Short mmCIF file of C-alpha atoms in Angstrom, two decimals:
data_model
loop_
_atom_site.label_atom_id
_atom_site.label_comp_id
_atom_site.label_asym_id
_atom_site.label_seq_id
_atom_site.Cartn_x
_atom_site.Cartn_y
_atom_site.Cartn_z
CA UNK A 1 5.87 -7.06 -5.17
CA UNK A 2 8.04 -9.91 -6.86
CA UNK A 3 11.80 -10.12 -7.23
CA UNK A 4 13.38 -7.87 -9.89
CA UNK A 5 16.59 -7.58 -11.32
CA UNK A 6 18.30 -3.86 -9.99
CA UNK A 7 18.37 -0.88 -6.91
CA UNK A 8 16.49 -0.04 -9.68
CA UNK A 9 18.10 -3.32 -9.04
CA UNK A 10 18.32 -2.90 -4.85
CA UNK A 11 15.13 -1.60 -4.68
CA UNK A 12 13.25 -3.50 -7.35
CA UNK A 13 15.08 -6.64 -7.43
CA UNK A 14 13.39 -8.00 -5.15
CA UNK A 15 0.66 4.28 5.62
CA UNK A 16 -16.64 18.30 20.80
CA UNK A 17 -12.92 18.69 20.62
CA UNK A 18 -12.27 22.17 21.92
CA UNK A 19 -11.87 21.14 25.41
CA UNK A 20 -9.96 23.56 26.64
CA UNK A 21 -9.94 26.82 24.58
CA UNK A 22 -6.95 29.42 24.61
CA UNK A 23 -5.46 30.87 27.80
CA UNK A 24 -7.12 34.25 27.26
CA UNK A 25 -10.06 32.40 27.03
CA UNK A 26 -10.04 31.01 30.28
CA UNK A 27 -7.89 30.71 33.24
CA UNK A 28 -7.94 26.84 34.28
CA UNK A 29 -10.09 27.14 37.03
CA UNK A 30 -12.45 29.77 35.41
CA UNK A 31 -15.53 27.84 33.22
CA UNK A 32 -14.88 27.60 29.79
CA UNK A 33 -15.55 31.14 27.68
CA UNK A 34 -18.58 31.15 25.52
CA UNK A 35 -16.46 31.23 22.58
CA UNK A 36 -15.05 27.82 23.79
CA UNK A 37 -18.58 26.28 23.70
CA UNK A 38 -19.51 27.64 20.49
CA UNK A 39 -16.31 25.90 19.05
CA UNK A 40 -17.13 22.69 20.84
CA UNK A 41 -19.83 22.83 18.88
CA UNK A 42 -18.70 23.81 15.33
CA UNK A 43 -16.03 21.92 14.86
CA UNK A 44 -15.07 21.51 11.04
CA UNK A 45 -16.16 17.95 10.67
CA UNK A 46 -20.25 18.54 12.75
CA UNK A 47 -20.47 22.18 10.89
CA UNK A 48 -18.90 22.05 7.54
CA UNK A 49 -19.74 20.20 3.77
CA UNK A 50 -17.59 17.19 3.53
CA UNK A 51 -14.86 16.97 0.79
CA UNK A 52 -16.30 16.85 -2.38
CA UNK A 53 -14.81 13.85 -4.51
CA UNK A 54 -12.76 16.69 -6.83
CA UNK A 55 -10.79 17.62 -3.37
CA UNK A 56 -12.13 20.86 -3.38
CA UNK A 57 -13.82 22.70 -0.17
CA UNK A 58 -17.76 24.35 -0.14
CA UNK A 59 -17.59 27.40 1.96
CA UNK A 60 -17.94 27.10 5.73
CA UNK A 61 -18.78 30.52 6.81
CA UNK A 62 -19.83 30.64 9.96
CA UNK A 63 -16.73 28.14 11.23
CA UNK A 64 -14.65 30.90 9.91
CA UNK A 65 -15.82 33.58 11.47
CA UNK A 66 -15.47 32.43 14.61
CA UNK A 67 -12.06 30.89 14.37
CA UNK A 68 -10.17 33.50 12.41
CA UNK A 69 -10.69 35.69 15.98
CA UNK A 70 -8.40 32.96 17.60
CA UNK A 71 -4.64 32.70 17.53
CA UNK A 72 -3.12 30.44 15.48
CA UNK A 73 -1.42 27.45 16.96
CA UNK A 74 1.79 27.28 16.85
CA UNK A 75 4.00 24.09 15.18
CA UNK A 76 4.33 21.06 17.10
CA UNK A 77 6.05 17.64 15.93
CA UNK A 78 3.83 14.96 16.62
CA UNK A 79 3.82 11.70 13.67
CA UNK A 80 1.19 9.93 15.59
CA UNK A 81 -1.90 11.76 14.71
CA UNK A 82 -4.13 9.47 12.20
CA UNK A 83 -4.49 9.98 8.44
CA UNK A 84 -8.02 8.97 7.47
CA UNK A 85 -8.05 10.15 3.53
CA UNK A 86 -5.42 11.79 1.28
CA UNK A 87 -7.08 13.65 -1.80
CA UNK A 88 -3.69 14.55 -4.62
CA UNK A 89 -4.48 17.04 -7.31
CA UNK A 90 -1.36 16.35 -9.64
CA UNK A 91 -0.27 18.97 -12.22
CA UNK A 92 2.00 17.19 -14.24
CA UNK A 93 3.62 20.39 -16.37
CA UNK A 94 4.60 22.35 -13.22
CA UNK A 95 5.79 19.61 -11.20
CA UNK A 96 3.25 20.83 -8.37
CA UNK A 97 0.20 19.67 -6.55
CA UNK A 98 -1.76 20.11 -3.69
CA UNK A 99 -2.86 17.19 -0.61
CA UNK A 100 -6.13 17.49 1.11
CA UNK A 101 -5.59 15.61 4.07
CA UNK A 102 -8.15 14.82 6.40
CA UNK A 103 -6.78 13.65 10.09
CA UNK A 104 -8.37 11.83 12.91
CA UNK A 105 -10.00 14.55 15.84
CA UNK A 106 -7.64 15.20 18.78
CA UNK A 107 -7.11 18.00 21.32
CA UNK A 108 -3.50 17.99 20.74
CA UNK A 109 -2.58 21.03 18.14
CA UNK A 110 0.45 19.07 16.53
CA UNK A 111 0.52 17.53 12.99
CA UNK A 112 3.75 16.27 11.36
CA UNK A 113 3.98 14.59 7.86
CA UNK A 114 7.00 13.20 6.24
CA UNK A 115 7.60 15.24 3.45
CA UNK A 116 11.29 13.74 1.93
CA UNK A 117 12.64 16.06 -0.52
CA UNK A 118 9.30 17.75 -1.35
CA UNK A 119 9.09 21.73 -1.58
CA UNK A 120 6.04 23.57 0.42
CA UNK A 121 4.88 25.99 -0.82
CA UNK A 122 1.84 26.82 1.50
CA UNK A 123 -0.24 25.23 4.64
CA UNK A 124 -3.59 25.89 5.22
CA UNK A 125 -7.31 24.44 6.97
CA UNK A 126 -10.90 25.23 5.01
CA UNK A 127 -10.67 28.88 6.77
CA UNK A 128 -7.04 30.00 6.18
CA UNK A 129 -3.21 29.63 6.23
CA UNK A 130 -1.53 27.91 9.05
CA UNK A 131 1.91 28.49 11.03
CA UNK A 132 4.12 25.32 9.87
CA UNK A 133 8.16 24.54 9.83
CA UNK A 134 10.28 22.06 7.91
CA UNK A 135 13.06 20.32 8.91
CA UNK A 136 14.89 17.19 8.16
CA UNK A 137 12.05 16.02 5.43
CA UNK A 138 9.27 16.88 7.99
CA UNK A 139 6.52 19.11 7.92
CA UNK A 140 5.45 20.32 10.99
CA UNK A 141 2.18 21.97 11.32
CA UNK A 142 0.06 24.16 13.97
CA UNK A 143 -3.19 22.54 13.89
CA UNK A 144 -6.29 24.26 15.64
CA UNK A 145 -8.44 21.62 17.56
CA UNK A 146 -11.36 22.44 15.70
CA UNK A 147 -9.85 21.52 12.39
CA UNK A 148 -9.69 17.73 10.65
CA UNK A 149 -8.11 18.80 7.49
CA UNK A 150 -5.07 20.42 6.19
CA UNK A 151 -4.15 21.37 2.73
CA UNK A 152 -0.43 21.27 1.67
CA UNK A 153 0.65 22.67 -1.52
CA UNK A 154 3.92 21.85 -2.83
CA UNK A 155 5.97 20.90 -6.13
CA UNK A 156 8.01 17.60 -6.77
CA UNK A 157 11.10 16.66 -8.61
CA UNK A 158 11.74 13.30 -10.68
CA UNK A 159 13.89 10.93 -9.53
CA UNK A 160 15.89 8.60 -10.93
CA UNK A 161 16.54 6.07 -8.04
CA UNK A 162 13.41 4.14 -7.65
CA UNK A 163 12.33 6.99 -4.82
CA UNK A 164 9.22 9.04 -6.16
CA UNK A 165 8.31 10.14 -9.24
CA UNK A 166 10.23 8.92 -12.33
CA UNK A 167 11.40 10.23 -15.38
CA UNK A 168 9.22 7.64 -17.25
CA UNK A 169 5.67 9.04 -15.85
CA UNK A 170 5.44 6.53 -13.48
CA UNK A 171 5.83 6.54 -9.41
CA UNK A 172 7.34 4.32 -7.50
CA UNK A 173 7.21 4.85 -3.30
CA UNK A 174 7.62 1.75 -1.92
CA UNK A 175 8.45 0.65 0.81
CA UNK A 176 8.82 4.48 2.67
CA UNK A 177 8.92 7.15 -0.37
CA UNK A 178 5.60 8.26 -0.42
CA UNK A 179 7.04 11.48 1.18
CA UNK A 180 8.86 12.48 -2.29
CA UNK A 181 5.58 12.43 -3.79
CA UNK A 182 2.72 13.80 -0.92
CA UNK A 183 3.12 14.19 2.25
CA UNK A 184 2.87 11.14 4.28
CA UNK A 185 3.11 9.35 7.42
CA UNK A 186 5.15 5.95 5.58
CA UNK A 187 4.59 3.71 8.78
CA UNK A 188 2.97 0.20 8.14
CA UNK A 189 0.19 0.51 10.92
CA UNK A 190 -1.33 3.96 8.97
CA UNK A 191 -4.02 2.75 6.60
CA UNK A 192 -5.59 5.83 4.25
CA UNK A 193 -8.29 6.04 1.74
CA UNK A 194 -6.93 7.88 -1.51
CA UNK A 195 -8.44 9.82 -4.61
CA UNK A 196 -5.99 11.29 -7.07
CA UNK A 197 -6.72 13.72 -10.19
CA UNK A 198 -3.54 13.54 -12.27
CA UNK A 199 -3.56 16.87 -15.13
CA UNK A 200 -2.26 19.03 -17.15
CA UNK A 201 0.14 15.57 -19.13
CA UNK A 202 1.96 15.61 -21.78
CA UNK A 203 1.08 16.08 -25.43
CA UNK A 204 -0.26 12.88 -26.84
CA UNK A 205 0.13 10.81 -23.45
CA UNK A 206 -2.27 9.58 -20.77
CA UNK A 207 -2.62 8.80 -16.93
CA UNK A 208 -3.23 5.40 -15.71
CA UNK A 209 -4.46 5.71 -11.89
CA UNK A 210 -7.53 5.30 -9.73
CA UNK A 211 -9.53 8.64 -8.99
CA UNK A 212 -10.43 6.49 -5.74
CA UNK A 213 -9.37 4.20 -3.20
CA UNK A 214 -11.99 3.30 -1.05
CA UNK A 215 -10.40 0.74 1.10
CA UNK A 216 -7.71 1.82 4.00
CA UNK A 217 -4.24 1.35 2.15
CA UNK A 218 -0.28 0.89 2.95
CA UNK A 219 0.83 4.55 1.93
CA UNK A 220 3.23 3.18 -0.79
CA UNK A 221 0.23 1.95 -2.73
CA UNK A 222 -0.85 5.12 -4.29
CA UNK A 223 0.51 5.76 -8.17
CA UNK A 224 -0.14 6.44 -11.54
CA UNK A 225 2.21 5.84 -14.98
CA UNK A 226 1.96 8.07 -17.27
CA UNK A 227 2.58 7.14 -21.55
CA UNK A 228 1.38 6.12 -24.69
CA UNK A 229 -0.96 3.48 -23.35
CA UNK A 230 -3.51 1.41 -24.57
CA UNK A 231 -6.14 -0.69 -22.56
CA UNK A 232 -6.92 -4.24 -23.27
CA UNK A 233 -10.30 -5.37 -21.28
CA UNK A 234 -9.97 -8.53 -19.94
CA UNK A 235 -14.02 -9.16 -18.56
CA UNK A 236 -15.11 -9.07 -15.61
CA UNK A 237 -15.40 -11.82 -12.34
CA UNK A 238 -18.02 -13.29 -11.21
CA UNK A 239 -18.53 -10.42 -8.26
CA UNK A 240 -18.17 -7.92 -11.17
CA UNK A 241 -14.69 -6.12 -10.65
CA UNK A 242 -13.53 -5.39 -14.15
CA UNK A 243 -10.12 -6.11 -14.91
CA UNK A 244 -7.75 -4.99 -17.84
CA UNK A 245 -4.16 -4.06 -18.68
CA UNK A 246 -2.51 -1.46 -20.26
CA UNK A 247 0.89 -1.56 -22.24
CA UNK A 248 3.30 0.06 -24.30
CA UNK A 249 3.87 0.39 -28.01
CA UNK A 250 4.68 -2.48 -29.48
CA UNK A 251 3.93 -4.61 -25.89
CA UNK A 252 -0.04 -6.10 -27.42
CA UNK A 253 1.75 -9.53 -27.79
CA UNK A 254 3.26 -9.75 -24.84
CA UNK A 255 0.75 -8.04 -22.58
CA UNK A 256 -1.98 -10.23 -24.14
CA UNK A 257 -0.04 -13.01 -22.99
CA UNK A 258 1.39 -12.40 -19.72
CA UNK A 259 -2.42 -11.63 -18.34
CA UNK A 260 -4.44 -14.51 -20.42
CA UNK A 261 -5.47 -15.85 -17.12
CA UNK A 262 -5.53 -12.59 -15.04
CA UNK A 263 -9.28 -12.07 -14.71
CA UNK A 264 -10.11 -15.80 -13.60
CA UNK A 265 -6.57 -15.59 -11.26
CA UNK A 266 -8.29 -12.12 -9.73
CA UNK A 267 -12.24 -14.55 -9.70
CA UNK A 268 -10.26 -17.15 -8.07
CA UNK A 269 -8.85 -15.16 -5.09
CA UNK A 270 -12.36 -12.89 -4.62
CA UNK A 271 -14.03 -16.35 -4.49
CA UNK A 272 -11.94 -18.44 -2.17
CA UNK A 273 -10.47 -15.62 0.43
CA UNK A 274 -13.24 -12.58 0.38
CA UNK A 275 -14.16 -9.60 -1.69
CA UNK A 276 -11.70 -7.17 -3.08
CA UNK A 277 -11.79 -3.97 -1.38
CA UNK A 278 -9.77 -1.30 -3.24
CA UNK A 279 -12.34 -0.59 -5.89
CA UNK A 280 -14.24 -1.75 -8.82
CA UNK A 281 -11.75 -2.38 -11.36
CA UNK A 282 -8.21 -3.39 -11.19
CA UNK A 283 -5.60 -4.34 -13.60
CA UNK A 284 -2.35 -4.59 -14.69
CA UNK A 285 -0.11 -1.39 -16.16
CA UNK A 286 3.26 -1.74 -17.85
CA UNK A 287 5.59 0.69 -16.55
CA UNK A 288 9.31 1.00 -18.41
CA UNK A 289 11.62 0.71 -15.17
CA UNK A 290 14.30 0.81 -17.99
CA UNK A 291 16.85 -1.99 -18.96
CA UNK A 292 17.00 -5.18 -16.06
CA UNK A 293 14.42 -4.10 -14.38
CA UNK A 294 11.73 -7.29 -13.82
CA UNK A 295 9.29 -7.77 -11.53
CA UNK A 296 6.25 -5.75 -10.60
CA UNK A 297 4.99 -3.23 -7.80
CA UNK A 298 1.66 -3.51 -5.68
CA UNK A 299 0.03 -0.60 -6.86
CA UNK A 300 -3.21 -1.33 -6.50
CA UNK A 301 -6.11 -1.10 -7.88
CA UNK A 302 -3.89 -1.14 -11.10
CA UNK A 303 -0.50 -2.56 -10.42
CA UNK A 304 2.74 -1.58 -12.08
CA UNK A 305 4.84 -4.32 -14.30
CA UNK A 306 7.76 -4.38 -15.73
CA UNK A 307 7.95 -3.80 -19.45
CA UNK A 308 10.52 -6.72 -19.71
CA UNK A 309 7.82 -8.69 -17.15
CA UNK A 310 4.85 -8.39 -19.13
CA UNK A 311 4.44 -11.73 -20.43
CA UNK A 312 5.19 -13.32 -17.49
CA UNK A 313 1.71 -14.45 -16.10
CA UNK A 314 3.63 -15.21 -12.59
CA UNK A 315 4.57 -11.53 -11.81
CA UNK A 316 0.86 -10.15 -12.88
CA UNK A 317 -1.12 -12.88 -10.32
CA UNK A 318 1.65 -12.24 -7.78
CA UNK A 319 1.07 -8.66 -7.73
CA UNK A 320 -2.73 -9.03 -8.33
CA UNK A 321 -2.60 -11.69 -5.09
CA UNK A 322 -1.36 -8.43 -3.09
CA UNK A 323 -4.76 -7.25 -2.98
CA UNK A 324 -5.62 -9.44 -0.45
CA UNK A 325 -2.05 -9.75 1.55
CA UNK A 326 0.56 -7.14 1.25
CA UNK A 327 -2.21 -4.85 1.07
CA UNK A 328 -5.61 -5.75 1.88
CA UNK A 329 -4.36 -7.42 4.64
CA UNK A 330 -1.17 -4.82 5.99
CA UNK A 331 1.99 -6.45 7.80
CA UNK A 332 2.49 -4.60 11.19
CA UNK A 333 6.19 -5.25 10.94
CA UNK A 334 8.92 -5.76 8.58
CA UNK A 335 9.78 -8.81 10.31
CA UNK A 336 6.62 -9.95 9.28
CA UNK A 337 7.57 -9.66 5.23
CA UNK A 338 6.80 -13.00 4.66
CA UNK A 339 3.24 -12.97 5.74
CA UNK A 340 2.73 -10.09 2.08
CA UNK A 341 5.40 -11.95 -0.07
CA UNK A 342 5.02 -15.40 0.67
CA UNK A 343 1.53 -15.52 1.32
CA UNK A 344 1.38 -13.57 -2.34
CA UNK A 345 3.49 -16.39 -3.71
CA UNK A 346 1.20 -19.42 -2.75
CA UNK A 347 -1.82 -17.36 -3.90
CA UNK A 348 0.18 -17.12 -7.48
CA UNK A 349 0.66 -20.66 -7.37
CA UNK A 350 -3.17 -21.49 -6.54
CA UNK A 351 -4.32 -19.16 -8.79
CA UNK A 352 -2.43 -21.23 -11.60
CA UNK A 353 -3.94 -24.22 -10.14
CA UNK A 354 -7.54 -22.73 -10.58
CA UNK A 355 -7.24 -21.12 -14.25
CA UNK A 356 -4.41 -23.92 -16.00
CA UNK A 357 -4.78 -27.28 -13.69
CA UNK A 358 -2.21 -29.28 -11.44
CA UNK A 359 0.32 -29.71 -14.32
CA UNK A 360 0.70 -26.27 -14.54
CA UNK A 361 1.20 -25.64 -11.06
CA UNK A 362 3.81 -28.20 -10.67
CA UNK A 363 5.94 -27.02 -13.22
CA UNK A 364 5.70 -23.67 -11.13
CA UNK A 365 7.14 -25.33 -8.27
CA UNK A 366 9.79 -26.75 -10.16
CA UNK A 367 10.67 -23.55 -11.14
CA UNK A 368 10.61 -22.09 -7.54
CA UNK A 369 12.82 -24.55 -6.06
CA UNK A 370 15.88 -24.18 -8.30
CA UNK A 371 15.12 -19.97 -7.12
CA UNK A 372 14.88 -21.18 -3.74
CA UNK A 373 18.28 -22.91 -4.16
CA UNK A 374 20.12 -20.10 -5.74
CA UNK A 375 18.55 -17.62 -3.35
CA UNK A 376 20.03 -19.70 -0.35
CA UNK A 377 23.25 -20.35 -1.54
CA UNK A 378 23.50 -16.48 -2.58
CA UNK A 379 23.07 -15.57 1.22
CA UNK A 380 20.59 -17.46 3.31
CA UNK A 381 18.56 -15.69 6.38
CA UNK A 382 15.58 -16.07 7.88
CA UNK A 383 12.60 -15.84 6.71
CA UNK A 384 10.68 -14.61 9.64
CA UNK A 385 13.06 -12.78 12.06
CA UNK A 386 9.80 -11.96 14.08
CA UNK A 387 11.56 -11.41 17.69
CA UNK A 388 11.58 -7.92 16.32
CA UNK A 389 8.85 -5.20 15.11
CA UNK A 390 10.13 -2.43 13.08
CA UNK A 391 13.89 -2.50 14.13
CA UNK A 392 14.61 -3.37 10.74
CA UNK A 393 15.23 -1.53 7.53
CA UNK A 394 14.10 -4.09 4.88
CA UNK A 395 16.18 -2.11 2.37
CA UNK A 396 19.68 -3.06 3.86
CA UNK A 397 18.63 -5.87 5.58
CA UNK A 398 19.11 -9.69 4.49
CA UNK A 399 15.79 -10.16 4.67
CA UNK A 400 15.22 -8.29 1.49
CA UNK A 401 15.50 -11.41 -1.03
CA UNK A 402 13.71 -13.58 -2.37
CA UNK A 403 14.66 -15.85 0.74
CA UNK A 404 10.76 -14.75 2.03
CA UNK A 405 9.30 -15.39 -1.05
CA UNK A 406 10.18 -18.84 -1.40
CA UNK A 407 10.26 -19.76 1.83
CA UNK A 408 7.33 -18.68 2.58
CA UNK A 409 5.50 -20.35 -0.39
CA UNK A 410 7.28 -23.71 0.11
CA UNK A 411 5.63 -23.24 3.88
CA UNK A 412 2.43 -22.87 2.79
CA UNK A 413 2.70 -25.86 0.71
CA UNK A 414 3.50 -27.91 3.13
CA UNK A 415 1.18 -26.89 5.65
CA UNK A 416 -1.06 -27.44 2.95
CA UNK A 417 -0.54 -31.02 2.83
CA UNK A 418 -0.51 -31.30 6.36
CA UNK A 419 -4.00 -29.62 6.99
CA UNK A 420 -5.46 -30.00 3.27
CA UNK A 421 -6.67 -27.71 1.05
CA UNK A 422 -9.59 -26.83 2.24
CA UNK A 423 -8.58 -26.23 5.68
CA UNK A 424 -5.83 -23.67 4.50
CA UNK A 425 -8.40 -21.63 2.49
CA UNK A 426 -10.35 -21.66 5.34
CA UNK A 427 -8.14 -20.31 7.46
CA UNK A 428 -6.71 -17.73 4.30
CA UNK A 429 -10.25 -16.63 4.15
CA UNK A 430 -10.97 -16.13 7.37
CA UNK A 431 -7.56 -14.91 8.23
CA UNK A 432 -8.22 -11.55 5.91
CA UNK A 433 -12.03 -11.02 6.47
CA UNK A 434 -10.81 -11.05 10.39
CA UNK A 435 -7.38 -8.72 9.37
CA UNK A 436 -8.74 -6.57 5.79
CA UNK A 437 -7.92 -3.46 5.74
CA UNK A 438 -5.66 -3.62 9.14
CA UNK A 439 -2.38 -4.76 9.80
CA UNK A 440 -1.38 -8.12 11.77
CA UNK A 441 1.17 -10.56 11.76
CA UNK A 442 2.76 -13.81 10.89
CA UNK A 443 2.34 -15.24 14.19
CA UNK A 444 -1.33 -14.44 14.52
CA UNK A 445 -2.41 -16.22 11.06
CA UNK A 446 -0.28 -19.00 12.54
CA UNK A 447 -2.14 -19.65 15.99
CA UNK A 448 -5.35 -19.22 13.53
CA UNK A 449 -4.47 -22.81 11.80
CA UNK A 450 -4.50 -24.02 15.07
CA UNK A 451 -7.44 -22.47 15.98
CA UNK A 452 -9.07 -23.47 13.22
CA UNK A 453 -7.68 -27.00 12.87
CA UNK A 454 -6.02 -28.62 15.59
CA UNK A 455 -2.94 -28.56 13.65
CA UNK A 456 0.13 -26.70 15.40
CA UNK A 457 2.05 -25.55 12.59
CA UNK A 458 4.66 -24.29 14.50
CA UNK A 459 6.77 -27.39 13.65
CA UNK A 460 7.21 -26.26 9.79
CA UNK A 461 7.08 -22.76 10.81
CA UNK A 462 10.04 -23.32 12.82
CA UNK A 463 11.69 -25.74 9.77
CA UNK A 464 10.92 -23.05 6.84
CA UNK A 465 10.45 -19.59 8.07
CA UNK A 466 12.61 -19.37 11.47
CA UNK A 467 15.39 -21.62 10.52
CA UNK A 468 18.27 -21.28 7.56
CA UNK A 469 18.96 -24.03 4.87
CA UNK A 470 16.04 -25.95 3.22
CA UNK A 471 14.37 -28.32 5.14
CA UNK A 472 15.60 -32.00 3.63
CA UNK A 473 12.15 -32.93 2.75
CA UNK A 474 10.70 -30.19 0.28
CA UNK A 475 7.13 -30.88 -1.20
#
């Protein structure tokens, strides 16, 4: 994500198992019932077709027969049960749509999923309804222990405040929304594998999304925009991901512009730190966050931008950088923010080094350190307040500035000189090949340089990222 200009300004500017059957089943000293072993046996995911790619369900007959004889769990609260895949089906003229969500096994019969301001309309597994509650923007669900998915319908509302779906077609859920569009778990440590169908649009418009997502993602990453676009292909890299943009009326200038270097930026950082993981094609959509409103969100594979942002190569590589940390490589705290956003930054400035030369690069620098100095003497903090995991919100909290974004980048610069470049992309490299599609943190990337070269960096760690002011020699 980079730095934008509003909430809109807040927000922009800157996710065998029956082993004990029912009581009248058996007592606990009693063996297990033969309807207990049967079940042990036919559990959903050993006896049933998998989810089809369209999110729909073949019949599982025999599962069902069995089953609906049992009771029905009742609802339990319980977050910590793992999402593997969330399949959406959108319908865009109703407001309404339905989440196939398939969860790890457990023997526990409690599923809960953050559900914000959505309305359910109906709960259900592959063989029938199920007993759920919500409360406080949670759904809680009875889940039998032979069962690995649950289907939520439900409708949505637009939003104006940067929380969910927007009036201008396009979603927005970061950093903890998702749950005003599906229902979610929003925590960093939950990585999911998405496919979205997005229907029934308005006259005259299209959907910009991925149908898949084939790589475990941060729940905020799912979207789509929805408008009078038009794709411009930009080729493909050398490992064949095809990469494009779409914009607006009356944005072909502009958007032709801002992304002039985007495919060789997205070559670059598939060469030098690892292959991209959240698809075959990625790119760059313009989405009309109305009036001050700059920056860009890490939707990926396909990115939102800021109409008012799209000739502004920076914001496209940042966002495109994202792909390998932010998301391909997940923070496990806030504290960590600077391991997405200024990690992200350095990669935008390498990347300009790669596809425009060292002249260009410089002059990015320049740039950055007049917005490092305003962003300090605005309100200075830390940039890595990692004494901490998660007893932040990065919404209210200083941290959300572009204090990590700068900071961070200037860091990596240094440490750059100190180790040389091609120590630093070793470590990048094997940082996220070690780290894709998993969450870790600033500290462990950090006692990976000196792993990897001898070099403690804590000494600029300590100077850039855990300490206020800017240190007196800048690169």
């Amino acid at each position: 994500m980079t730095t934008v200009a509003r909430r809109v300004a807040v927000l922009l500017s800157f996710t065998s198992l029956w082993a004990c059957g029912p009581t009248e089943f058996a007592s606990p000293e009693a063996s297990p019932a033969p309807e207990a072993e049967v079940l042990g046996e036919t559990q959903e995911t050993l006896s049933c077709p998998a989810l089809s790619e369209a999110a729909q369900f073949s019949g599982c007959p025999e599962l069902c027969t069995i089953v609906n004889r049992l009771p029905l769990p009742q609802p339990q609260a319980s977050l910590s049960r793992n999402i593997l895949t969330t399949a959406l089906d959108v319908k865009l003229d109703a407001l309404s749509a339905t989440a196939t969500i398939q969860v790890s096994p457990s023997v526990a019969t409690g599923l809960s999923l953050k559900v914000g301001n959505l309305a359910i309309t109906g709960v259900r597994s592959r063989c029938g309804t199920l007993k759920y509650t919500v409360q406080d923007g949670q759904l809680d669900i009875g889940m039998p222990v032979w069962a690995s998915t649950v289907i939520v319908d439900y409708t949505f509302s637009e939003t104006p405040n940067f929380d969910g779906y927007l009036p201008n077609g396009s979603t927005f859920t970061w950093p903890s929304f998702c749950e005003n569009l599906y229902p979610c778990h929003p925590a960093l440590a939950d990585g999911v594998k998405f496919s979205l169908k997005v229907g029934n649009l308005p006259a005259g418009k299209k959907a910009v999304y991925p149908t898949n997502i084939p790589g475990d993602a941060p729940a905020y990453m799912l979207a789509w925009a929805v408008g009078d676009y038009t794709e411009l292909r930009l080729g493909r890299t050398t490992a064949g991901t095809e990469v494009s943009t779409w914009h607006l009326p009356g944005e072909a200038a502009v958007a032709a512009a801002g992304t002039l270097h985007l495919k060789d930026a997205v070559d670059f950082f598939e060469k030098q730190y690892g292959p991209y993981t959240f698809g075959r094609k990625v790119g760059s959509v313009s989405a009309n966050w109305g009036p001050g409103a700059y920056g860009g969100m890490e939707h990926h594979p396909y990115w939102h931008v800021a109409s008012d942002a799209m000739e502004d190569k920076l914001v496209h590589q940042h966002e495109a950088a994202h792909g390998w940390y932010g998301n391909g490589v997940r923070i496990q705290c806030w504290e960590d923010f600077v391991l997405s956003e200024g990690t992200a930054e350095y990669l935008t400035a390498r990347s300009v080094r790669a596809t425009e030369g060292t002249e260009a690069e410089a002059a990015v620098w320049v740039q950055w350190q007049g917005e490092l100095e305003r962003a300090v003497s605005r309100g200075d903090t830390l940039a890595l307040p990692d004494g901490t995991c998660n007893a932040i919100d990065i919404l209210t909290h200083p941290l959300w500035s572009n204090i990590p974004y700068k900071k961070g980048a200037f860091f990596y610069r240094a440490l750059e000189k100190q180790i040389g470049t091609a120590a630093i992309d070793r470590v990048l490299s094997r940082f996220y090949r070690q780290h894709v599609g998993g969450t870790a943190r600033m500290q462990q990337l950090l006692d990976l340089v000196k792993a990897e070269t001898g070099q403690d960096p804590t000494p600029l760690a300590n100077a850039w990222l855990r300490s206020m002011g800017i240190p007196a020699e800048t690169p």
